[in-house]
Amino acid sequence: MTPELRQDRSGLRWIRSDLDQTLREARTALEDFVDGQAERIGVTIEQMHHVHGALEMVQVYGGAMLADEMEQLAVALSQGRVKGTEAAAEALMLGIVQLPGYLEKIEAGGADVPLLLLPLLNDIRAAHDAPLVSE
């Protein structure tokens, strides 16, 4: 691959530790929400919004798309717009847990391939009755 076609990932490397911390905070808040502290879902929403914006800024569009879907699911949870709160929280937690691995692959030189996230994206979308996405 020629250098002109290679995606510069220095921006991702620069913000990666902050993203990991933000995702840890989102996870803790989601766990608190599941344990009955309903107001804590607001923290998860805010943190996912931050992750989404940061990933857009460094042009990791697959990760940004996933973070946006996770934020939308957290909003739906906060508004009581999901049929199965436990399943929706589980789908959201799965996204929070899997996003760092995706970012790690990209940071190591892998391509940002949103298609790899499609099953997870659709699980998250299904949790709040959003239309599924295809290739």
Backbone as JSON, one array per atom type, in Angstrom:
{
  "sequence": "MTPELRQDRSGLRWIRSDLDQTLREARTALEDFVDGQAERIGVTIEQMHHVHGALEMVQVYGGAMLADEMEQLAVALSQGRVKGTEAAAEALMLGIVQLPGYLEKIEAGGADVPLLLLPLLNDIRAAHDAPLVSE",
  "N": [[0.85, -1.17, 0.0], [0.58, 2.16, -0.85], [2.06, 5.08, 0.68], [0.37, 7.3, 0.45], [-2.18, 6.27, 0.44], [-2.54, 5.15, 2.88], [-4.16, 5.33, 5.97], [-3.82, 7.89, 8.31], [-3.26, 7.28, 11.62], [-2.45, 8.61, 13.85], [-3.91, 10.49, 15.29], [-5.88, 8.92, 16.52], [-4.26, 7.35, 18.18], [-3.39, 9.35, 19.86], [-5.68, 10.12, 21.32], [-6.57, 7.8, 22.44], [-6.22, 6.72, 25.13], [-7.87, 8.42, 26.57], [-10.33, 7.81, 25.39], [-10.61, 5.13, 26.18], [-10.86, 5.48, 28.96], [-13.21, 6.98, 29.06], [-15.03, 5.12, 28.02], [-14.87, 3.22, 30.07], [-16.06, 4.67, 32.14], [-18.62, 4.98, 31.05], [-19.41, 2.33, 31.05], [-19.42, 1.69, 33.81], [-21.44, 3.44, 34.66], [-23.59, 2.37, 33.25], [-23.75, -0.15, 34.44], [-24.51, 0.67, 37.0], [-27.01, 1.74, 36.37], [-28.39, -0.6, 35.6], [-28.4, -1.8, 38.07], [-30.36, -0.41, 39.35], [-30.11, 2.34, 39.62], [-31.47, 4.59, 38.08], [-31.0, 7.21, 37.11], [-28.35, 7.21, 36.34], [-28.02, 6.43, 33.71], [-27.88, 8.66, 32.18], [-25.23, 9.49, 32.34], [-23.99, 7.5, 30.85], [-25.09, 8.1, 28.35], [-23.97, 10.67, 27.88], [-21.22, 10.03, 27.86], [-21.04, 8.27, 25.68], [-21.75, 9.98, 23.67], [-19.56, 11.68, 23.69], [-17.52, 9.86, 22.94], [-18.41, 9.2, 20.36], [-18.19, 11.71, 19.01], [-15.41, 12.17, 19.26], [-14.33, 10.01, 17.82], [-15.33, 10.53, 15.28], [-13.95, 12.88, 14.78], [-11.3, 11.97, 14.54], [-11.59, 10.47, 12.34], [-12.46, 7.75, 12.39], [-14.66, 6.07, 11.25], [-16.28, 3.73, 11.37], [-16.16, 3.01, 14.09], [-17.21, 5.37, 15.13], [-19.79, 5.24, 14.13], [-20.75, 3.01, 15.5], [-20.58, 3.97, 18.15], [-22.44, 6.05, 18.0], [-24.82, 4.62, 17.57], [-24.9, 3.27, 19.99], [-25.2, 5.38, 21.75], [-27.75, 6.25, 20.95], [-29.27, 4.02, 21.72], [-28.9, 4.12, 24.48], [-30.23, 6.52, 25.04], [-32.83, 5.75, 24.31], [-33.22, 3.81, 26.29], [-33.19, 5.47, 28.55], [-35.51, 6.86, 28.19], [-37.42, 4.99, 28.39], [-38.16, 3.58, 26.11], [-37.75, 0.99, 25.21], [-38.43, -2.47, 24.72], [-37.43, -4.69, 26.14], [-35.68, -4.09, 28.79], [-33.47, -5.26, 30.11], [-32.26, -6.88, 28.09], [-31.66, -4.88, 26.26], [-29.84, -3.32, 27.73], [-27.86, -5.2, 27.96], [-27.06, -5.52, 25.26], [-26.06, -2.97, 24.82], [-23.95, -2.95, 26.67], [-22.34, -4.92, 25.54], [-21.5, -3.62, 23.23], [-19.99, -1.55, 24.4], [-17.96, -3.03, 25.52], [-16.79, -4.28, 23.3], [-15.96, -2.26, 21.53], [-13.37, -1.09, 22.24], [-11.57, -3.13, 21.39], [-11.95, -3.12, 18.63], [-10.98, -0.56, 18.05], [-8.36, -0.92, 18.83], [-7.39, -2.69, 16.88], [-7.49, -1.03, 14.63], [-5.78, 0.99, 15.4], [-3.43, -0.44, 15.39], [-2.91, -0.59, 12.75], [-4.79, -1.75, 11.14], [-7.58, -1.71, 8.85], [-10.35, 0.56, 8.9], [-13.21, -0.89, 8.99], [-16.41, -0.77, 8.77], [-18.23, -2.81, 8.21], [-17.44, -5.04, 9.64], [-18.52, -4.55, 12.08], [-21.19, -4.85, 11.74], [-22.98, -7.03, 12.67], [-23.05, -6.48, 15.47], [-23.9, -3.8, 15.46], [-26.48, -4.17, 14.43], [-27.63, -5.75, 16.44], [-27.71, -3.87, 18.49], [-29.34, -1.93, 17.33], [-31.69, -3.43, 17.01], [-32.41, -3.75, 19.64], [-33.74, -1.44, 20.32], [-35.77, -1.32, 18.55], [-35.08, -0.17, 16.07], [-34.69, 0.16, 12.51], [-32.92, -2.47, 10.91], [-29.56, -2.48, 9.59], [-27.96, -3.03, 6.43], [-25.36, -4.52, 4.41]],
  "CA": [[0.0, 0.0, 0.0], [1.38, 3.38, -0.93], [1.85, 5.94, 1.84], [-0.74, 8.23, 0.25], [-3.44, 5.6, 0.69], [-2.57, 4.69, 4.26], [-4.86, 6.25, 6.86], [-3.01, 8.33, 9.45], [-3.93, 6.94, 12.87], [-1.8, 9.28, 14.98], [-4.97, 11.12, 16.08], [-6.48, 7.89, 17.36], [-3.28, 7.03, 19.22], [-3.32, 10.49, 20.77], [-6.86, 10.19, 22.19], [-6.98, 6.44, 22.81], [-6.36, 6.5, 26.57], [-9.08, 9.14, 26.99], [-11.49, 7.03, 24.94], [-10.74, 3.96, 27.05], [-11.37, 5.96, 30.25], [-14.6, 7.38, 28.84], [-15.79, 3.88, 27.9], [-14.96, 2.63, 31.42], [-17.07, 5.45, 32.88], [-19.92, 4.62, 30.48], [-19.72, 0.97, 31.51], [-19.77, 1.78, 35.23], [-22.76, 4.08, 34.76], [-24.58, 1.4, 32.77], [-23.9, -1.15, 35.5], [-25.3, 1.32, 38.04], [-28.39, 1.81, 35.84], [-28.95, -1.95, 35.7], [-28.57, -2.07, 39.49], [-31.48, 0.35, 39.88], [-29.87, 3.78, 39.7], [-31.96, 5.0, 36.76], [-30.42, 8.48, 36.65], [-26.98, 7.0, 35.85], [-27.99, 6.23, 32.26], [-27.49, 9.94, 31.6], [-23.77, 9.49, 32.22], [-23.68, 6.65, 29.7], [-25.43, 8.88, 27.15], [-22.95, 11.71, 27.71], [-19.93, 9.42, 27.52], [-21.11, 7.73, 24.32], [-21.74, 11.16, 22.8], [-18.16, 12.1, 23.65], [-16.79, 8.87, 22.14], [-18.85, 9.37, 18.98], [-17.57, 12.92, 18.47], [-13.95, 12.0, 19.17], [-14.02, 9.1, 16.73], [-15.58, 11.27, 14.03], [-12.87, 13.85, 14.64], [-10.09, 11.29, 14.05], [-12.01, 9.77, 11.12], [-12.68, 6.32, 12.58], [-16.1, 6.15, 11.01], [-16.96, 2.54, 11.86], [-16.28, 3.17, 15.53], [-18.12, 6.49, 15.38], [-21.14, 4.75, 13.84], [-21.12, 2.16, 16.62], [-20.8, 4.83, 19.32], [-23.7, 6.76, 17.79], [-25.91, 3.67, 17.82], [-24.93, 3.0, 21.42], [-25.8, 6.57, 22.37], [-29.2, 6.22, 20.68], [-29.88, 2.99, 22.56], [-28.91, 4.63, 25.86], [-31.32, 7.49, 25.09], [-34.08, 4.98, 24.32], [-33.33, 3.23, 27.64], [-33.52, 6.53, 29.51], [-36.88, 7.31, 27.93], [-38.32, 3.84, 28.52], [-38.66, 3.21, 24.78], [-37.3, -0.35, 24.82], [-39.33, -3.51, 25.22], [-36.71, -5.48, 27.12], [-34.6, -3.26, 29.34], [-32.29, -6.08, 30.41], [-31.63, -7.25, 26.82], [-31.11, -3.65, 25.68], [-28.64, -2.98, 28.5], [-26.85, -6.21, 27.6], [-26.56, -5.16, 23.93], [-25.25, -1.76, 25.01], [-22.72, -3.37, 27.36], [-21.54, -5.64, 24.56], [-20.87, -2.6, 22.4], [-18.98, -0.86, 25.2], [-16.85, -3.96, 25.73], [-16.15, -4.64, 22.04], [-15.41, -1.11, 20.81], [-11.91, -0.95, 22.4], [-10.87, -4.11, 20.54], [-12.01, -2.61, 17.25], [-10.06, 0.57, 17.99], [-7.0, -1.46, 18.93], [-7.03, -3.22, 15.55], [-7.26, 0.11, 13.74], [-4.56, 1.66, 15.87], [-2.31, -1.3, 15.01], [-2.72, -0.53, 11.31], [-5.9, -2.36, 10.42], [-8.51, -0.8, 8.18], [-11.63, 0.86, 9.55], [-14.19, -1.59, 8.16], [-17.67, -0.83, 9.52], [-18.92, -4.07, 7.95], [-17.1, -5.96, 10.73], [-19.36, -4.21, 13.22], [-22.59, -4.96, 11.35], [-23.82, -7.82, 13.59], [-23.19, -5.76, 16.72], [-24.76, -2.65, 15.17], [-27.86, -4.62, 14.28], [-28.12, -6.15, 17.77], [-28.0, -2.64, 19.22], [-30.52, -1.32, 16.7], [-32.86, -4.27, 17.31], [-32.78, -3.57, 21.05], [-34.69, -0.33, 20.46], [-36.68, -1.41, 17.41], [-34.66, 0.63, 14.92], [-34.5, -0.7, 11.35], [-31.58, -3.04, 10.79], [-28.78, -2.0, 8.45], [-27.37, -4.11, 5.64], [-24.06, -4.19, 3.83]],
  "C": [[0.91, 1.24, 0.0], [1.1, 4.27, 0.26], [0.66, 6.89, 1.68], [-2.09, 7.6, 0.59], [-3.59, 5.14, 2.14], [-3.24, 5.75, 5.14], [-3.95, 6.61, 8.03], [-3.8, 8.08, 10.73], [-3.28, 7.6, 14.09], [-2.84, 9.97, 15.87], [-5.63, 10.12, 17.02], [-5.53, 7.52, 18.49], [-3.25, 8.13, 20.29], [-4.49, 10.51, 21.76], [-7.27, 8.85, 22.78], [-7.16, 6.24, 24.31], [-7.59, 7.23, 27.12], [-10.34, 8.38, 26.59], [-11.7, 5.82, 25.85], [-11.31, 4.36, 28.41], [-12.85, 6.32, 30.13], [-15.49, 6.14, 28.73], [-15.91, 3.17, 29.25], [-16.02, 3.35, 32.24], [-18.47, 5.13, 32.37], [-20.36, 3.25, 30.98], [-20.16, 0.99, 32.98], [-21.16, 2.38, 35.41], [-23.86, 3.14, 34.3], [-24.81, 0.31, 33.81], [-24.74, -0.59, 36.64], [-26.77, 1.41, 37.63], [-29.08, 0.45, 36.0], [-29.23, -2.31, 37.16], [-29.62, -1.19, 40.15], [-31.27, 1.85, 40.01], [-30.2, 4.4, 38.33], [-31.31, 6.27, 36.23], [-29.03, 8.32, 36.05], [-26.91, 6.75, 34.34], [-27.62, 7.53, 31.55], [-25.99, 10.06, 31.42], [-23.35, 8.65, 31.02], [-23.97, 7.4, 28.4], [-24.35, 9.92, 26.87], [-21.62, 11.13, 27.26], [-19.95, 8.87, 26.1], [-21.13, 8.88, 23.3], [-20.31, 11.66, 22.62], [-17.34, 11.16, 22.76], [-17.13, 9.04, 20.67], [-18.15, 10.57, 18.34], [-16.07, 12.78, 18.29], [-13.58, 11.09, 18.01], [-14.3, 9.73, 15.36], [-14.42, 12.22, 13.75], [-11.6, 13.19, 14.08], [-10.4, 10.35, 12.88], [-11.99, 8.24, 11.25], [-14.19, 6.13, 12.48], [-16.87, 4.91, 11.46], [-17.19, 2.62, 13.36], [-17.24, 4.28, 15.89], [-19.57, 6.04, 15.16], [-21.63, 3.87, 15.0], [-21.42, 3.0, 17.87], [-22.11, 5.6, 19.2], [-24.89, 5.84, 18.07], [-26.03, 3.35, 19.3], [-25.53, 4.17, 22.17], [-27.32, 6.56, 22.17], [-29.91, 5.17, 21.53], [-29.94, 3.46, 24.01], [-30.02, 5.67, 26.04], [-32.67, 6.77, 25.16], [-34.3, 4.32, 25.69], [-33.78, 4.29, 28.65], [-34.96, 6.99, 29.38], [-37.89, 6.17, 28.04], [-38.89, 3.36, 27.21], [-38.14, 1.86, 24.3], [-38.24, -1.37, 25.43], [-38.67, -4.33, 26.32], [-35.5, -4.72, 27.65], [-33.33, -4.07, 29.57], [-31.55, -6.46, 29.13], [-30.99, -6.03, 26.16], [-29.83, -3.24, 26.4], [-27.51, -3.95, 28.17], [-26.23, -5.9, 26.23], [-25.65, -3.93, 24.02], [-23.92, -2.1, 25.67], [-21.79, -4.1, 26.39], [-20.8, -4.67, 23.64], [-19.74, -1.89, 23.13], [-17.74, -1.74, 25.37], [-16.09, -4.24, 24.42], [-15.51, -3.47, 21.3], [-13.9, -0.94, 21.03], [-11.1, -1.92, 21.55], [-10.84, -3.67, 19.09], [-11.02, -1.46, 17.08], [-8.61, 0.11, 18.04], [-6.52, -1.99, 17.58], [-6.71, -2.08, 14.59], [-5.97, 0.82, 14.12], [-3.31, 0.87, 15.48], [-2.11, -1.34, 13.5], [-3.81, -1.17, 10.49], [-6.81, -1.3, 9.82], [-9.76, -0.61, 9.04], [-12.71, 0.29, 8.64], [-15.49, -1.73, 8.95], [-18.44, -2.13, 9.34], [-18.63, -5.1, 9.05], [-17.99, -5.75, 11.94], [-20.85, -4.45, 12.96], [-23.43, -5.84, 12.29], [-24.07, -7.11, 14.92], [-24.1, -4.53, 16.55], [-26.22, -3.06, 15.1], [-28.45, -5.13, 15.6], [-28.53, -4.91, 18.57], [-29.24, -1.96, 18.65], [-31.79, -2.11, 17.03], [-33.33, -4.07, 18.75], [-33.72, -2.39, 21.26], [-35.55, -0.18, 19.2], [-36.35, -0.47, 16.26], [-34.49, -0.32, 13.73], [-33.06, -1.21, 11.28], [-30.89, -2.48, 9.56], [-28.19, -3.19, 7.72], [-26.03, -3.62, 5.08], [-24.15, -2.99, 2.93]]
}
